[in-house]
Amino acid sequence: MATTANILVLLKFYSSRQKTALIEYNEFCEYLKRYSEHHLEEQPALVCYLEDPVPALQAELDKLIDAHQILIISGQNNKQAIVVIPYFIEKFAERYREIQTNPSLPFPAEGDLPRSTPKEIITRENASDLIARLIEHEELNDKTLYGLVLPHDAPTILLPSNISVKTLIEDSIGKIQNMLRKDEHHDYFLKKVTISNPGREMIAKNFFNAFVDREDHTMETLSQTTDTFYLWNQLCFFIKQDYEKIKDFTQEDLSCLQAVYITEIAANFYKSKAQENARRDGALKMLETLLQKPPYYFTFDSIIKFTDNKGAPLLNQYSEDELKDYLHKKSQEAKIHELPELLIFKTYDEQRYFIFKSKVLQLILRLCTDARLSVLEAIKNHWSEVLRSFDVLPEMKDQQAFEARLEREVRVQSPILSALLHSSFLPLLSYDAAGGDDASRISLFVNGELLPYSEILLMDRTKLLSDAKILLPFWYSIPLFSWIARMLLRPPKAKRNKKQKSKAEIYREEEHAKSQEDAETAVIAKNPTVSKKVALREAARIAEQSLVPSSSTINQELDSYERQWNKLLGKETHNNLTEDVNSLIRDYVRKVLRTIKSDGFTPERIASLAESLIKTPGLQKIGEHDALFMYIQLYMVKLVKNIPM
């Protein structure tokens, strides 16, 4: 032993030399004093043990008692004795190493401790709880002597903390294999297992023989089992059933019964783990499916709220850390020369969104179509007001200023489109072989530069200016009259070019006013029917917030999704199909409103109703089910929001 001043190391060394865990206090003091005199030059810290070692030694022993490394008891003739727990840990660890080569040896038990040894040295825990904890998080050391409390008052098994729980399970499996290899047991239990599985006799027989004939008894026989958990439970049950009937146990019988308990606990743990993993994998697949549905872009907060087909939150089926790991893996790992499957982009308010790369160009196409209409209307109305005030903007005549105005307007009207067009991954997406079905047909870049907004939105400045002038009174085009009106009616410069509110902002203000008006109506009316309608309308407005982006309106979203699922070209046939679908939704909502409560009209409930409706034969014939599904939800919200009082 190397020279040391560590009291625990000295206690271990002294107890191993004495071949006992019980050391007389005074004898160890004398040994410590002699040891200090001999090794003082090598370890100056030992100087405190030269004269009277008791005070310094007692301070160290108190620390070890608090750490449950030793105990101090009253020995023979009222002499104090030190119980060195690590001595037993090493002693019983040697037993486990012997069991690996000779399965017939019994597990360490409390009876193997000397009579004078206090039971407090054992840390008792329920076997199933301890095994589950140690399988997931195990730290091997010589600090603890566990006592595994088994079912049905079976003798407690001692497990040193320097022996892996894997060794305990493997030794248990080895004991069962050793018992089943005996002729009288082999045929008996094989017959029981096969008879209990009618129609699956060959599967049961193969399972039994594969287990018994396997030379090694590693934990893989349990941890890698998938379809045979039922057979494992059966085998353990049959062995327990027979052995628990024995009245006079031999040591071998008792050891085998303990091994079955341990193996059954481990099998149940891995079974529940496999079920948990299967549930988590299924939830992650559902998550991936939902991420590829409209609107295709999601914040982390919205992803947390995803539910499965039954309305159960997916976050209950996987942890938040597992969700973060999944998103990190999908957004970071990729093949060489390819982008990751999941891309991340930020809007100007620093909000992060996730989107699958296969949906990026598809989303840009839809947003460009939607933005073109809103941007065109906003600029045309603004220019018309400016011209009405006899003013002119640089963007009306200068193409570069017009492009800058379009960029600003897109940022306001469609912040998601603006963020995507300025994202770092968009230029690379054109060169990514897995960029989606539209990657080979659409290019938003020329010579590495983004196309002008006028080309992306298919918008002509001169035509837009002409459309704005058409909205003016006719006399604006008569030079003399327009000059006189300009002199008399032109507003002061301070009142010109006031910042215009977006259509979405105006819509939100109107909805807020309607909400307040409904609340006042409910108070004045004091009618239960009116109160229910008000509550439903308010629930619809709350649901709308999760379905409609803040930069859009419900009508804009309905028009956008309608263009996706209704691809009929003729105006009359197009309108007829839309009206047929709307009528079907109205009839369905009318039936639902008879029984639904206001607090039940949630986004989850709306999605469930839309899912049921979209499965009807009439709607099954319509393609683009994802877009139709979003349209149905939005139209339901619109109908409920506009319930007449």
XYZ file of C-alpha atoms in Angstrom:
645
model
C 0.000 0.000 0.000
C 1.310 3.451 -0.893
C 1.838 5.857 1.994
C -1.356 7.845 2.733
C -2.980 10.005 5.385
C -6.504 8.984 4.322
C -8.178 7.297 7.315
C -10.698 5.327 5.200
C -7.896 3.821 3.118
C -6.042 2.870 6.292
C -9.208 1.318 7.752
C -9.719 -0.761 4.597
C -6.104 -1.902 4.635
C -6.132 -2.760 8.344
C -9.439 -4.676 8.125
C -8.195 -6.667 5.117
C -5.049 -7.634 7.074
C -7.117 -8.609 10.109
C -9.663 -10.351 7.817
C -12.545 -8.803 9.687
C -14.741 -5.747 9.303
C -14.879 -5.168 13.077
C -11.787 -3.320 14.308
C -11.250 -2.457 17.961
C -11.017 1.301 18.372
C -7.951 1.285 20.650
C -6.087 -1.238 18.501
C -6.549 0.956 15.422
C -5.359 4.003 17.400
C -2.151 2.168 18.282
C -1.735 1.040 14.664
C -2.325 4.582 13.426
C 0.247 5.969 15.899
C 2.916 3.471 14.765
C 2.053 4.062 11.127
C 2.407 7.845 11.598
C 5.800 7.502 13.275
C 7.055 5.293 10.452
C 5.743 7.415 7.513
C 5.961 10.942 8.959
C 8.631 12.092 6.527
C 6.602 10.931 3.518
C 3.269 12.267 4.850
C 3.741 15.313 7.164
C -0.061 15.421 7.609
C 0.260 12.385 9.904
C 1.855 14.552 12.614
C -1.527 15.038 14.324
C -1.638 11.309 15.159
C 1.767 11.116 16.923
C 1.005 12.195 20.494
C -2.688 11.532 21.113
C -4.345 10.276 17.892
C -7.874 10.101 19.374
C -9.087 13.739 18.829
C -7.891 13.970 15.217
C -9.021 10.399 14.460
C -12.478 10.954 15.962
C -13.024 14.026 13.749
C -12.225 11.937 10.670
C -14.408 9.048 11.860
C -17.373 11.398 12.374
C -17.124 12.410 8.721
C -17.052 8.757 7.646
C -20.067 7.971 9.841
C -22.029 10.793 8.169
C -21.012 9.365 4.763
C -22.235 5.901 5.897
C -18.796 4.402 5.321
C -18.324 3.097 8.848
C -20.231 2.512 12.076
C -18.971 2.640 15.662
C -20.491 0.083 18.019
C -19.882 -1.241 21.500
C -17.960 -4.480 21.272
C -16.892 -7.012 23.863
C -16.177 -5.713 27.372
C -17.829 -2.403 26.353
C -14.923 -1.644 24.103
C -15.717 0.450 21.048
C -15.342 -1.184 17.640
C -15.283 0.271 14.142
C -17.356 -1.507 11.472
C -15.687 -0.964 8.071
C -18.524 -1.255 5.523
C -16.237 -1.332 2.408
C -14.801 -4.595 3.761
C -18.169 -6.333 3.285
C -18.623 -4.667 -0.073
C -15.402 -6.180 -1.372
C -16.141 -9.530 0.275
C -19.568 -9.911 -1.361
C -18.294 -8.560 -4.681
C -15.987 -11.574 -4.764
C -19.041 -13.839 -4.344
C -20.657 -12.351 -7.473
C -17.487 -12.994 -9.440
C -17.599 -16.621 -8.309
C -21.301 -16.992 -9.256
C -20.450 -16.045 -12.844
C -18.355 -19.188 -13.146
C -20.460 -21.366 -10.822
C -24.221 -20.502 -11.014
C -25.081 -23.000 -8.263
C -23.538 -20.726 -5.605
C -26.162 -18.738 -3.631
C -26.554 -14.968 -3.701
C -25.099 -13.076 -0.720
C -27.709 -12.761 2.027
C -28.027 -11.139 5.435
C -27.201 -14.489 7.024
C -23.696 -14.236 5.570
C -22.929 -11.281 7.864
C -21.254 -11.992 11.219
C -23.736 -12.069 14.121
C -22.253 -9.025 15.788
C -22.601 -6.937 12.639
C -25.313 -4.235 12.932
C -28.019 -4.357 10.279
C -27.676 -0.600 9.772
C -24.817 -1.196 7.345
C -27.401 -2.401 4.786
C -29.246 0.170 2.661
C -32.588 -1.536 2.057
C -34.580 -0.716 -1.072
C -37.405 -2.304 -3.002
C -35.812 -4.532 -5.632
C -37.883 -3.244 -8.580
C -37.192 0.413 -7.714
C -33.470 -0.116 -7.155
C -32.927 -2.245 -10.279
C -34.777 0.266 -12.480
C -32.749 3.160 -11.054
C -29.405 1.390 -11.367
C -30.064 0.251 -14.958
C -30.640 3.854 -16.028
C -28.114 5.612 -13.784
C -25.387 3.560 -12.154
C -22.200 4.723 -10.466
C -19.892 1.950 -9.292
C -18.145 2.614 -5.958
C -17.443 0.931 -2.634
C -19.701 3.150 -0.535
C -23.004 1.260 -0.244
C -24.168 -2.256 0.553
C -27.673 -2.513 -0.907
C -30.289 -4.903 0.417
C -32.766 -5.862 -2.319
C -36.185 -6.458 -0.754
C -37.870 -9.137 -2.908
C -41.591 -10.003 -3.278
C -43.366 -12.572 -1.089
C -40.916 -12.094 1.796
C -38.119 -13.860 -0.048
C -34.711 -13.474 1.677
C -33.046 -10.132 0.980
C -30.190 -10.215 -1.521
C -27.096 -8.149 -0.728
C -25.678 -6.169 -3.646
C -22.396 -4.240 -3.226
C -22.330 -0.889 -5.005
C -19.122 -1.868 -6.817
C -20.995 -4.658 -8.648
C -23.041 -3.617 -11.661
C -26.761 -4.412 -11.637
C -26.064 -5.954 -15.037
C -23.960 -8.590 -13.252
C -26.817 -9.320 -10.834
C -29.275 -9.826 -13.716
C -26.826 -11.936 -15.711
C -26.145 -14.134 -12.668
C -29.909 -14.558 -12.211
C -30.378 -15.550 -15.850
C -27.470 -17.972 -15.502
C -29.115 -19.627 -12.486
C -32.377 -20.117 -14.393
C -30.514 -21.533 -17.391
C -28.593 -23.875 -15.097
C -31.848 -25.149 -13.571
C -33.646 -25.577 -16.926
C -30.776 -27.591 -18.393
C -31.536 -30.373 -15.946
C -33.627 -33.068 -17.624
C -36.446 -33.189 -15.085
C -36.909 -29.407 -15.277
C -36.242 -28.921 -18.995
C -39.040 -31.096 -20.365
C -41.476 -30.097 -17.628
C -41.262 -26.331 -18.164
C -41.006 -26.694 -21.956
C -44.300 -28.579 -21.945
C -45.929 -25.911 -19.764
C -44.841 -23.069 -22.044
C -45.907 -24.787 -25.286
C -49.314 -25.907 -23.945
C -50.051 -22.349 -22.788
C -49.571 -21.009 -26.329
C -52.001 -22.878 -28.610
C -51.279 -22.136 -32.236
C -47.879 -20.705 -31.313
C -46.260 -23.885 -30.014
C -43.294 -23.669 -32.376
C -42.601 -20.027 -31.438
C -42.736 -20.906 -27.734
C -40.502 -23.944 -28.217
C -37.915 -21.977 -30.203
C -37.891 -19.253 -27.559
C -37.388 -21.771 -24.759
C -34.640 -23.736 -26.505
C -32.833 -20.588 -27.682
C -32.718 -19.356 -24.093
C -31.657 -22.646 -22.508
C -29.062 -23.546 -25.153
C -27.452 -20.125 -25.163
C -23.961 -20.493 -23.716
C -23.710 -16.952 -22.438
C -26.331 -15.491 -20.137
C -25.923 -11.800 -20.949
C -28.564 -9.166 -20.299
C -29.107 -8.843 -24.066
C -31.523 -11.771 -23.839
C -33.833 -9.357 -22.012
C -32.887 -5.891 -23.220
C -33.063 -6.765 -26.921
C -36.244 -8.815 -26.647
C -39.235 -7.307 -28.428
C -41.937 -9.822 -29.323
C -41.159 -12.343 -26.577
C -41.911 -10.327 -23.437
C -45.113 -12.328 -23.049
C -43.184 -15.602 -23.187
C -40.670 -14.272 -20.648
C -43.470 -13.412 -18.238
C -45.016 -16.841 -18.757
C -41.766 -18.697 -18.089
C -41.047 -16.687 -14.934
C -44.637 -17.196 -13.749
C -44.499 -20.988 -14.187
C -41.175 -21.264 -12.340
C -42.447 -19.052 -9.502
C -45.686 -21.006 -9.331
C -43.868 -24.279 -8.766
C -41.120 -23.047 -6.457
C -43.427 -21.013 -4.207
C -45.313 -24.220 -3.391
C -42.183 -25.772 -1.859
C -42.373 -25.892 1.934
C -38.808 -26.911 2.780
C -36.483 -24.869 0.594
C -32.996 -26.071 -0.171
C -30.371 -23.423 -0.728
C -30.527 -24.157 -4.461
C -34.334 -23.796 -4.537
C -34.173 -20.484 -2.707
C -31.413 -19.173 -4.951
C -33.403 -20.125 -8.081
C -36.551 -18.416 -6.759
C -34.569 -15.247 -6.027
C -33.126 -15.404 -9.561
C -36.638 -15.627 -11.041
C -37.772 -12.569 -9.076
C -34.759 -10.580 -10.283
C -35.199 -11.735 -13.895
C -38.922 -10.944 -13.852
C -38.265 -7.446 -12.495
C -35.663 -6.832 -15.228
C -37.965 -8.252 -17.939
C -40.835 -6.009 -16.820
C -38.516 -3.014 -16.794
C -37.363 -3.628 -20.363
C -40.934 -4.355 -21.436
C -42.147 -1.009 -20.102
C -39.068 0.642 -21.619
C -39.831 -0.920 -25.011
C -43.460 0.217 -24.794
C -42.333 3.704 -23.815
C -39.867 3.795 -26.721
C -42.538 2.563 -29.146
C -44.954 5.209 -27.876
C -42.266 7.888 -28.169
C -41.259 6.800 -31.681
C -44.914 6.816 -32.750
C -45.371 10.293 -31.290
C -42.246 11.559 -33.096
C -43.578 10.139 -36.384
C -46.865 11.929 -35.746
C -44.868 15.088 -34.993
C -43.061 14.780 -38.323
C -46.386 14.306 -40.117
C -47.883 17.398 -38.447
C -44.814 19.491 -39.293
C -45.440 18.740 -42.979
C -49.033 19.963 -42.883
C -50.283 23.553 -43.412
C -49.285 26.144 -42.533
C -45.861 24.325 -42.777
C -44.035 26.798 -40.488
C -44.218 26.466 -36.696
C -42.701 28.036 -33.609
C -41.387 25.891 -30.792
C -44.312 26.989 -28.606
C -46.823 25.812 -31.213
C -44.954 22.500 -31.670
C -45.232 21.854 -27.936
C -49.031 22.074 -28.249
C -49.320 19.427 -31.009
C -51.833 16.646 -30.326
C -52.345 13.188 -31.809
C -55.442 11.897 -33.605
C -57.175 11.320 -30.271
C -56.511 14.849 -29.024
C -53.854 13.745 -26.523
C -50.847 16.118 -26.290
C -47.756 14.678 -27.952
C -45.609 16.226 -25.236
C -47.013 13.635 -22.809
C -45.625 10.882 -25.059
C -42.110 12.303 -25.255
C -40.272 14.703 -23.002
C -39.414 18.288 -23.855
C -35.714 17.345 -23.911
C -36.463 14.545 -26.405
C -38.400 17.020 -28.531
C -35.462 19.446 -28.484
C -33.058 16.628 -29.382
C -35.301 15.605 -32.296
C -35.541 19.169 -33.633
C -31.800 19.684 -33.178
C -30.978 16.456 -35.008
C -33.380 17.188 -37.868
C -32.111 20.756 -38.245
C -28.373 19.994 -37.956
C -27.629 16.570 -39.432
C -27.579 16.175 -43.216
C -25.866 14.290 -45.987
C -22.858 15.830 -47.722
C -23.822 18.696 -50.060
C -27.405 18.690 -48.780
C -29.354 20.871 -46.389
C -30.879 19.346 -43.237
C -34.454 18.106 -43.475
C -35.695 20.752 -41.062
C -34.767 24.390 -41.628
C -34.942 27.333 -39.231
C -35.647 30.945 -40.123
C -36.345 34.130 -38.165
C -38.790 36.951 -38.773
C -37.884 40.561 -38.052
C -39.341 40.315 -34.549
C -36.774 37.536 -33.801
C -39.439 34.815 -33.781
C -37.942 31.447 -34.788
C -39.829 29.090 -37.082
C -39.211 25.494 -38.167
C -40.077 24.302 -41.675
C -39.296 21.152 -43.670
C -37.151 22.006 -46.681
C -39.492 20.050 -48.969
C -42.220 22.594 -48.114
C -40.248 25.835 -48.481
C -40.843 26.528 -52.164
C -44.415 25.310 -51.928
C -45.031 27.782 -49.100
C -43.283 30.616 -50.938
C -45.533 30.066 -53.956
C -48.668 30.274 -51.819
C -47.453 33.291 -49.859
C -46.446 35.096 -53.057
C -49.952 34.630 -54.450
C -51.528 35.852 -51.221
C -49.076 38.727 -50.781
C -49.528 39.933 -54.345
C -53.208 40.646 -53.741
C -52.743 42.342 -50.353
C -49.663 44.338 -51.429
C -51.310 45.407 -54.677
C -54.418 46.624 -52.861
C -52.434 48.402 -50.125
C -50.146 50.275 -52.554
C -52.941 51.119 -54.973
C -55.138 52.581 -52.225
C -52.199 54.478 -50.739
C -51.138 55.910 -54.063
C -54.720 56.896 -54.819
C -54.884 58.859 -51.530
C -51.541 60.498 -52.271
C -52.675 61.502 -55.756
C -55.962 62.710 -54.319
C -53.905 65.044 -52.129
C -52.139 66.278 -55.276
C -48.841 64.760 -54.163
C -46.348 62.440 -55.851
C -44.110 59.742 -54.321
C -40.624 58.832 -55.667
C -41.710 55.178 -55.963
C -44.322 56.150 -58.556
C -41.616 57.174 -61.034
C -38.411 55.448 -59.872
C -38.184 51.653 -60.227
C -35.563 51.266 -57.486
C -37.725 53.198 -55.022
C -40.681 51.065 -56.119
C -38.726 47.877 -55.352
C -37.871 49.245 -51.904
C -41.556 50.023 -51.301
C -42.524 46.494 -52.332
C -39.970 45.028 -49.941
C -41.292 47.152 -47.059
C -44.867 46.264 -47.909
C -44.124 42.533 -48.058
C -42.471 42.789 -44.667
C -45.709 44.243 -43.257
C -48.292 42.239 -45.215
C -46.459 38.888 -45.181
C -43.588 38.778 -42.645
C -43.162 35.012 -43.159
C -42.612 35.460 -46.912
C -40.169 38.302 -46.259
C -38.225 36.165 -43.757
C -38.081 33.216 -46.165
C -36.881 35.352 -49.071
C -34.063 36.720 -46.901
C -33.194 33.405 -45.220
C -29.658 32.084 -45.519
C -30.791 28.666 -46.770
C -32.934 29.827 -49.705
C -30.021 30.343 -52.162
C -28.680 26.895 -51.254
C -32.061 25.250 -51.663
C -31.848 25.622 -55.440
C -28.720 23.461 -55.451
C -30.081 20.872 -53.010
C -31.126 17.715 -54.796
C -33.710 17.040 -52.102
C -35.189 20.529 -52.144
C -38.676 19.369 -53.118
C -40.740 18.705 -56.197
C -40.651 22.341 -57.317
C -36.885 22.809 -56.983
C -36.168 21.943 -60.602
C -38.868 24.260 -61.969
C -38.611 27.394 -59.838
C -35.640 29.669 -59.407
C -35.838 32.817 -57.310
C -32.211 33.734 -57.971
C -30.309 34.965 -61.005
C -26.505 35.016 -60.806
C -26.769 34.482 -57.061
C -29.019 37.510 -56.540
C -32.664 37.435 -55.464
C -35.092 38.419 -58.197
C -36.637 41.909 -57.866
C -39.831 41.955 -55.836
C -41.743 43.242 -58.845
C -40.901 40.016 -60.681
C -41.568 37.785 -57.693
C -44.992 39.387 -57.182
C -45.648 39.859 -60.928
C -46.325 43.563 -60.377
C -45.804 46.385 -62.880
C -45.225 49.900 -61.533
C -46.746 51.810 -64.457
C -49.865 49.636 -64.544
C -50.271 49.994 -60.788
C -50.004 53.770 -61.085
C -52.639 53.743 -63.830
C -54.978 51.684 -61.634
C -54.481 54.139 -58.762
C -55.346 57.100 -61.030
C -58.533 55.382 -62.190
C -59.843 55.590 -58.630
C -59.622 59.417 -58.732
C -62.590 61.654 -59.740
C -62.650 62.421 -63.462
C -61.841 66.119 -63.042
C -58.348 65.198 -61.711
C -57.455 64.548 -65.342
C -58.574 68.012 -66.525
C -55.529 70.300 -66.286
C -57.273 73.573 -65.378
C -59.665 72.102 -62.845
C -56.957 69.961 -61.259
C -54.619 72.968 -60.957
C -57.273 75.074 -59.223
C -58.260 72.201 -56.928
C -54.590 71.622 -56.122
C -54.241 75.233 -54.975
C -57.413 75.152 -52.873
C -57.712 71.590 -51.567
C -54.163 70.339 -51.083
C -53.681 69.491 -47.341
C -50.706 70.739 -45.312
C -47.490 68.810 -45.652
C -47.756 67.486 -42.079
C -51.003 65.701 -42.905
C -49.737 64.161 -46.099
C -48.300 60.630 -46.376
C -49.509 59.552 -42.972
C -48.589 55.988 -42.138
C -51.312 53.645 -43.351
C -52.617 50.795 -41.222
C -52.417 47.356 -42.758
C -55.545 45.420 -43.569
C -54.726 42.945 -40.795
C -54.371 45.752 -38.226
C -57.714 47.221 -39.217
C -59.265 43.738 -39.036
C -57.882 43.120 -35.530
C -59.251 46.469 -34.300
C -62.679 45.659 -35.710
C -62.663 42.216 -34.079
C -61.687 43.738 -30.731
C -64.574 46.206 -31.004
C -67.003 43.384 -31.862
C -65.779 41.396 -28.867
C -66.450 44.302 -26.514
C -69.861 44.867 -28.104
C -70.772 41.199 -27.596
C -69.743 41.360 -23.942
C -71.937 44.431 -23.404
C -74.849 42.734 -25.170
C -74.579 39.691 -22.906
C -74.654 41.904 -19.788
C -77.660 43.910 -20.976
C -79.669 40.973 -22.323
C -79.238 38.686 -19.275
C -80.488 35.837 -21.452
C -78.881 32.354 -21.219
C -79.258 31.808 -24.980
C -77.598 35.120 -25.787
C -74.848 34.442 -23.239
C -74.116 31.062 -24.838
C -73.893 32.625 -28.292
C -71.581 35.348 -27.007
C -69.386 32.745 -25.318
C -69.242 30.673 -28.536
C -68.347 33.720 -30.604
C -65.589 34.617 -28.151
C -64.302 31.025 -28.184
C -64.180 31.205 -31.989
C -62.153 34.437 -31.825
C -59.683 32.764 -29.441
C -59.400 29.741 -31.733
C -58.852 32.074 -34.690
C -55.669 33.390 -33.075
C -54.049 29.946 -33.360
C -55.211 29.392 -36.955
C -54.739 32.812 -38.556
C -51.318 34.567 -38.596
C -51.260 38.049 -37.081
C -50.318 39.527 -40.468
C -53.416 38.110 -42.179
C -57.203 37.917 -41.835
C -59.524 34.936 -41.783
C -60.939 35.847 -45.208
C -57.461 36.086 -46.718
C -56.569 32.657 -45.310
C -59.829 31.156 -46.586
C -59.188 32.543 -50.079
C -55.617 31.244 -49.994
C -56.552 27.687 -49.046
C -59.528 27.699 -51.408
C -57.208 28.393 -54.342
C -55.220 25.300 -53.341
C -57.997 22.722 -53.054
C -60.430 24.161 -55.623
C -58.526 24.030 -58.914
C -61.523 24.126 -61.282
C -60.886 26.725 -63.968
C -64.395 27.788 -64.961
C -65.671 30.593 -62.740
C -69.151 29.107 -62.419
C -67.968 25.546 -61.735
C -65.314 26.883 -59.356
C -67.874 28.869 -57.366
C -70.346 25.979 -57.362
C -67.796 23.598 -55.858
C -66.876 26.125 -53.174
C -70.541 26.696 -52.337
C -71.196 22.939 -52.129
C -68.334 22.501 -49.675
C -69.460 25.535 -47.667
C -73.027 24.191 -47.495
C -71.754 20.850 -46.241
C -69.716 22.593 -43.536
C -72.661 24.803 -42.531
C -74.998 21.821 -42.164
C -72.405 19.971 -40.091
C -71.745 22.977 -37.812
C -75.486 23.525 -37.359
C -75.815 20.000 -35.942
C -72.752 20.361 -33.747
C -73.892 23.668 -32.216
C -76.954 21.984 -30.733
C -74.837 20.111 -28.206
C -71.431 21.778 -28.037
C -70.504 23.959 -25.084
C -68.630 27.221 -25.400
C -65.612 25.930 -23.481
C -65.522 22.914 -25.791
C -64.989 24.948 -28.957
C -61.198 24.806 -28.817
C -58.608 24.475 -31.621
C -58.253 20.773 -30.748
C -62.013 20.232 -30.940
C -62.225 22.160 -34.211
C -59.451 20.002 -35.695
C -61.303 16.870 -34.558
C -64.554 18.066 -36.171
C -62.737 18.933 -39.395
C -61.048 15.528 -39.397
C -64.436 13.800 -39.112
C -65.994 15.926 -41.846
C -63.149 15.530 -44.322
C -63.558 11.740 -44.178
C -67.090 11.922 -45.626
C -67.442 10.421 -49.130
C -68.239 13.764 -50.761
C -65.044 15.459 -49.576
C -62.841 12.411 -50.111
C -63.056 13.050 -53.867
C -61.399 16.472 -53.493
C -57.617 16.519 -53.679
C -55.224 18.609 -51.566
C -56.654 17.315 -48.293
C -54.210 19.317 -46.163
C -55.416 22.606 -47.650
C -59.057 21.495 -47.452
C -58.556 20.487 -43.813
C -57.307 24.004 -42.952
C -60.148 25.564 -44.977
C -62.784 23.573 -43.066
C -61.347 24.664 -39.719
C -61.240 28.313 -40.745
C -64.750 28.241 -42.187
C -66.088 26.640 -38.986
C -64.487 29.447 -36.963
C -65.970 32.049 -39.278
C -69.460 30.528 -39.004
C -69.404 30.347 -35.213
C -67.895 33.821 -34.932
C -70.808 35.223 -36.940
C -73.656 33.400 -35.142
C -76.632 35.791 -35.147
C -77.812 36.927 -31.714
